[in-house]
XYZ file of N, CA and C in Angstrom:
324
model
N -7.391 -37.879 -73.882
C -7.644 -36.892 -74.903
C -6.754 -37.189 -76.104
N -7.269 -36.942 -77.256
C -6.489 -37.178 -78.461
C -5.692 -35.935 -78.812
N -5.007 -35.969 -79.931
C -4.048 -34.946 -80.309
C -4.544 -33.512 -80.254
N -5.747 -33.201 -80.716
C -6.217 -31.822 -80.779
C -7.368 -31.559 -79.827
N -7.409 -32.216 -78.702
C -8.411 -31.921 -77.701
C -9.703 -32.673 -77.880
N -9.785 -33.562 -78.855
C -11.001 -34.343 -79.037
C -11.144 -35.378 -77.935
N -12.324 -35.908 -77.806
C -12.567 -36.915 -76.776
C -12.477 -38.312 -77.376
N -12.074 -39.255 -76.539
C -12.020 -40.653 -76.973
C -13.426 -41.226 -76.986
N -13.642 -42.163 -77.881
C -14.930 -42.839 -77.926
C -14.989 -43.864 -76.805
N -16.180 -44.356 -76.541
C -16.352 -45.386 -75.512
C -15.559 -46.633 -75.885
N -15.536 -46.972 -77.165
C -14.786 -48.149 -77.611
C -13.292 -47.983 -77.358
N -12.765 -46.775 -77.584
C -11.350 -46.534 -77.320
C -11.052 -46.619 -75.829
N -11.928 -46.069 -74.996
C -11.727 -46.150 -73.548
C -11.788 -47.600 -73.072
N -12.724 -48.363 -73.618
C -12.817 -49.784 -73.258
C -11.570 -50.542 -73.688
N -11.078 -50.247 -74.884
C -9.873 -50.923 -75.383
C -8.670 -50.607 -74.506
N -8.562 -49.373 -74.068
C -7.450 -48.991 -73.203
C -7.556 -49.708 -71.858
N -8.778 -49.791 -71.315
C -8.980 -50.480 -70.040
C -8.598 -51.952 -70.144
N -9.016 -52.592 -71.216
C -8.679 -54.004 -71.429
C -7.171 -54.163 -71.593
N -6.543 -53.248 -72.298
C -5.097 -53.339 -72.520
C -4.321 -53.160 -71.217
N -4.771 -52.274 -70.355
C -4.119 -52.090 -69.060
C -4.252 -53.363 -68.226
N -5.440 -53.959 -68.220
C -5.638 -55.214 -67.499
C -4.754 -56.319 -68.038
N -4.682 -56.408 -69.372
C -3.822 -57.415 -69.999
C -2.363 -57.187 -69.620
N -1.924 -55.931 -69.650
C -0.530 -55.621 -69.313
C -0.212 -56.034 -67.883
N -1.113 -55.734 -66.956
C -0.863 -56.065 -65.550
C -0.887 -57.573 -65.311
N -1.871 -58.260 -65.877
C -1.966 -59.708 -65.653
C -0.825 -60.469 -66.324
N -0.499 -60.095 -67.554
C 0.591 -60.806 -68.234
C 1.932 -60.524 -67.560
N 2.098 -59.308 -67.037
C 3.335 -58.984 -66.326
C 3.440 -59.763 -65.020
N 2.326 -59.878 -64.311
C 2.335 -60.643 -63.054
C 2.644 -62.118 -63.334
N 2.054 -62.663 -64.383
C 2.306 -64.063 -64.730
C 3.772 -64.272 -65.119
N 4.296 -63.391 -65.971
C 5.692 -63.518 -66.407
C 6.651 -63.383 -65.219
N 6.357 -62.457 -64.310
C 7.216 -62.275 -63.136
C 7.172 -63.496 -62.227
N 5.989 -64.083 -62.062
C 5.872 -65.284 -61.227
C 6.625 -66.460 -61.845
N 6.523 -66.609 -63.154
C 7.248 -67.692 -63.836
C 8.757 -67.485 -63.699
N 9.202 -66.250 -63.884
C 10.633 -65.964 -63.739
C 11.107 -66.264 -62.322
N 10.340 -65.824 -61.324
C 10.731 -66.091 -59.943
C 10.786 -67.590 -59.680
N 9.805 -68.324 -60.179
C 9.796 -69.773 -59.994
C 10.986 -70.446 -60.657
N 11.359 -69.955 -61.837
C 12.490 -70.553 -62.549
C 13.821 -70.251 -61.859
N 13.953 -69.046 -61.320
C 15.224 -68.657 -60.701
C 15.309 -69.142 -59.256
N 14.278 -68.863 -58.466
C 14.337 -69.168 -57.037
C 13.736 -70.522 -56.696
N 13.046 -71.130 -57.630
C 12.419 -72.424 -57.377
C 13.371 -73.496 -56.893
N 14.505 -73.665 -57.539
C 15.443 -74.687 -57.055
C 15.889 -74.463 -55.610
N 16.024 -73.198 -55.217
C 16.429 -72.906 -53.828
C 15.328 -73.278 -52.853
N 14.082 -73.198 -53.288
C 12.961 -73.536 -52.420
C 12.661 -75.034 -52.408
N 12.989 -75.724 -53.488
C 12.653 -77.147 -53.598
C 13.762 -78.085 -53.130
N 14.992 -77.685 -53.364
C 16.106 -78.580 -53.080
C 16.961 -78.060 -51.930
N 17.667 -78.974 -51.303
C 18.589 -78.613 -50.240
C 19.900 -78.176 -50.887
N 20.128 -76.867 -50.953
C 21.332 -76.316 -51.567
C 22.158 -75.617 -50.482
N 23.428 -75.362 -50.776
C 24.234 -74.598 -49.812
C 23.583 -73.240 -49.533
N 23.778 -72.754 -48.316
C 23.136 -71.511 -47.897
C 23.423 -70.339 -48.827
N 24.665 -70.202 -49.261
C 25.000 -69.079 -50.146
C 24.260 -69.170 -51.463
N 24.163 -70.348 -52.025
C 23.467 -70.528 -53.300
C 21.984 -70.212 -53.131
N 21.393 -70.675 -52.036
C 19.976 -70.386 -51.787
C 19.741 -68.887 -51.676
N 20.591 -68.195 -50.911
C 20.432 -66.751 -50.737
C 20.585 -66.011 -52.061
N 21.579 -66.406 -52.855
C 21.813 -65.752 -54.145
C 20.622 -65.955 -55.075
N 20.132 -67.193 -55.172
C 18.997 -67.467 -56.051
C 17.747 -66.703 -55.618
N 17.482 -66.669 -54.332
C 16.312 -65.940 -53.836
C 16.442 -64.436 -54.092
N 17.614 -63.885 -53.856
C 17.802 -62.450 -54.075
C 17.727 -62.093 -55.552
N 18.318 -62.912 -56.393
C 18.239 -62.648 -57.836
C 16.779 -62.715 -58.294
N 16.052 -63.699 -57.812
C 14.635 -63.804 -58.158
C 13.829 -62.617 -57.666
N 14.116 -62.166 -56.450
C 13.385 -61.030 -55.880
C 13.735 -59.708 -56.559
N 14.924 -59.615 -57.123
C 15.312 -58.404 -57.854
C 14.782 -58.447 -59.291
N 14.870 -59.594 -59.924
C 14.456 -59.710 -61.323
C 12.940 -59.648 -61.495
N 12.204 -60.092 -60.494
C 10.744 -60.147 -60.603
C 10.127 -58.761 -60.821
N 10.380 -57.759 -59.990
C 9.766 -56.449 -60.250
C 10.307 -55.763 -61.504
N 11.575 -56.032 -61.830
C 12.137 -55.450 -63.048
C 11.389 -55.975 -64.267
N 11.186 -57.284 -64.337
C 10.447 -57.872 -65.454
C 9.009 -57.360 -65.478
N 8.380 -57.239 -64.321
C 7.007 -56.746 -64.246
C 6.898 -55.360 -64.869
N 7.783 -54.458 -64.473
C 7.740 -53.081 -64.978
C 8.039 -53.030 -66.474
N 9.044 -53.779 -66.905
C 9.400 -53.791 -68.324
C 8.243 -54.324 -69.161
N 7.576 -55.367 -68.694
C 6.458 -55.943 -69.436
C 5.289 -54.965 -69.528
N 4.928 -54.336 -68.418
C 3.807 -53.387 -68.427
C 4.112 -52.228 -69.366
N 5.291 -51.663 -69.255
C 5.652 -50.517 -70.089
C 5.675 -50.900 -71.561
N 6.252 -52.053 -71.891
C 6.337 -52.447 -73.303
C 4.957 -52.696 -73.911
N 4.043 -53.287 -73.149
C 2.693 -53.522 -73.662
C 1.968 -52.200 -73.861
N 2.077 -51.295 -72.899
C 1.336 -50.038 -72.987
C 1.927 -49.062 -73.998
N 3.226 -49.154 -74.263
C 3.827 -48.271 -75.263
C 3.406 -48.678 -76.674
N 3.347 -49.953 -76.947
C 3.019 -50.367 -78.318
C 1.523 -50.302 -78.608
N 0.687 -50.184 -77.594
C -0.764 -50.196 -77.796
C -1.270 -49.051 -78.670
N -0.926 -47.778 -78.413
C -1.485 -46.707 -79.235
C -1.115 -46.823 -80.710
N 0.102 -47.240 -80.995
C 0.525 -47.356 -82.380
C -0.250 -48.449 -83.118
N -0.571 -49.526 -82.439
C -1.284 -50.633 -83.074
C -2.758 -50.335 -83.311
N -3.333 -49.456 -82.498
C -4.776 -49.241 -82.564
C -5.161 -47.844 -83.012
N -4.201 -47.057 -83.459
C -4.508 -45.735 -83.976
C -5.013 -44.764 -82.927
N -4.644 -44.987 -81.682
C -5.055 -44.080 -80.618
C -3.893 -43.149 -80.338
N -4.184 -41.890 -80.189
C -3.130 -40.931 -79.896
C -3.258 -39.733 -80.798
N -2.155 -39.275 -81.347
C -2.135 -38.071 -82.163
C -2.861 -38.309 -83.485
N -3.842 -37.454 -83.757
C -4.568 -37.549 -85.022
C -4.587 -36.196 -85.696
N -4.815 -36.198 -86.978
C -4.981 -34.976 -87.742
C -6.338 -34.389 -87.368
N -6.372 -33.133 -87.037
C -7.592 -32.494 -86.584
C -8.712 -32.519 -87.605
N -8.403 -32.451 -88.906
C -9.444 -32.384 -89.929
C -9.919 -33.761 -90.374
N -8.979 -34.660 -90.623
C -9.366 -35.962 -91.165
C -9.562 -37.014 -90.101
N -8.943 -36.842 -88.922
C -9.038 -37.835 -87.866
C -8.105 -39.010 -88.057
N -7.294 -38.956 -89.123
C -6.345 -40.047 -89.353
C -5.123 -39.856 -88.470
N -4.515 -40.958 -88.002
C -3.332 -40.846 -87.154
C -2.215 -40.092 -87.844
N -1.638 -39.122 -87.119
C -0.455 -38.423 -87.592
C -0.677 -37.499 -88.773
N -1.894 -37.317 -89.250
C -2.149 -36.429 -90.368
C -1.621 -36.958 -91.688
N -1.485 -38.239 -91.823
C -0.964 -38.829 -93.043
C -2.045 -38.880 -94.123
N -1.653 -38.841 -95.385
C -2.635 -38.970 -96.458
C -3.312 -40.331 -96.413
N -4.498 -40.406 -96.985
C -5.273 -41.637 -96.932
C -4.668 -42.744 -97.789
N -3.929 -42.363 -98.838
C -3.318 -43.364 -99.698
C -1.825 -43.097 -99.794
N -1.015 -44.157 -99.725
C 0.436 -43.960 -99.825
C 0.820 -43.330 -101.155
N 1.758 -42.406 -101.119
C 2.246 -41.785 -102.348
C 1.439 -40.586 -102.776
N 0.358 -40.292 -102.108
C -0.462 -39.127 -102.466
C -0.435 -38.114 -101.330
N -0.676 -36.889 -101.671
C -0.681 -35.865 -100.645
C -2.114 -35.547 -100.237
N -2.243 -34.937 -99.096
C -3.566 -34.499 -98.629
C -4.018 -33.326 -99.485
N -5.314 -33.135 -99.654
C -5.801 -32.025 -100.476
C -5.377 -30.662 -99.947
N -5.127 -30.547 -98.660
C -4.764 -29.256 -98.091
C -3.253 -29.028 -98.015
N -2.447 -29.916 -98.609
C -0.993 -29.738 -98.517
C -0.445 -28.912 -99.644
């Protein structure tokens, strides 16, 4: 729902669905790359046991943290970039701002 109870258009719903998919897939990819970079040497090479355990644990801790941060950051910036969210009830413009910079709305 938008700012004053209006309904989203089909295009807005589709854009949100695509953005959620993008956020999840890009986060999964970034987390996998991070895990491979951190824990990969422990899996590929014969390292001392302590080093292997540390690298694996750091990778396992950093992976979900990066995943969550990536998803949240993508989804937070989406409404601002696409004008979805709070709109002026009369004009439909985001945030009730005037149509031209430096000018006021006729009802102000």
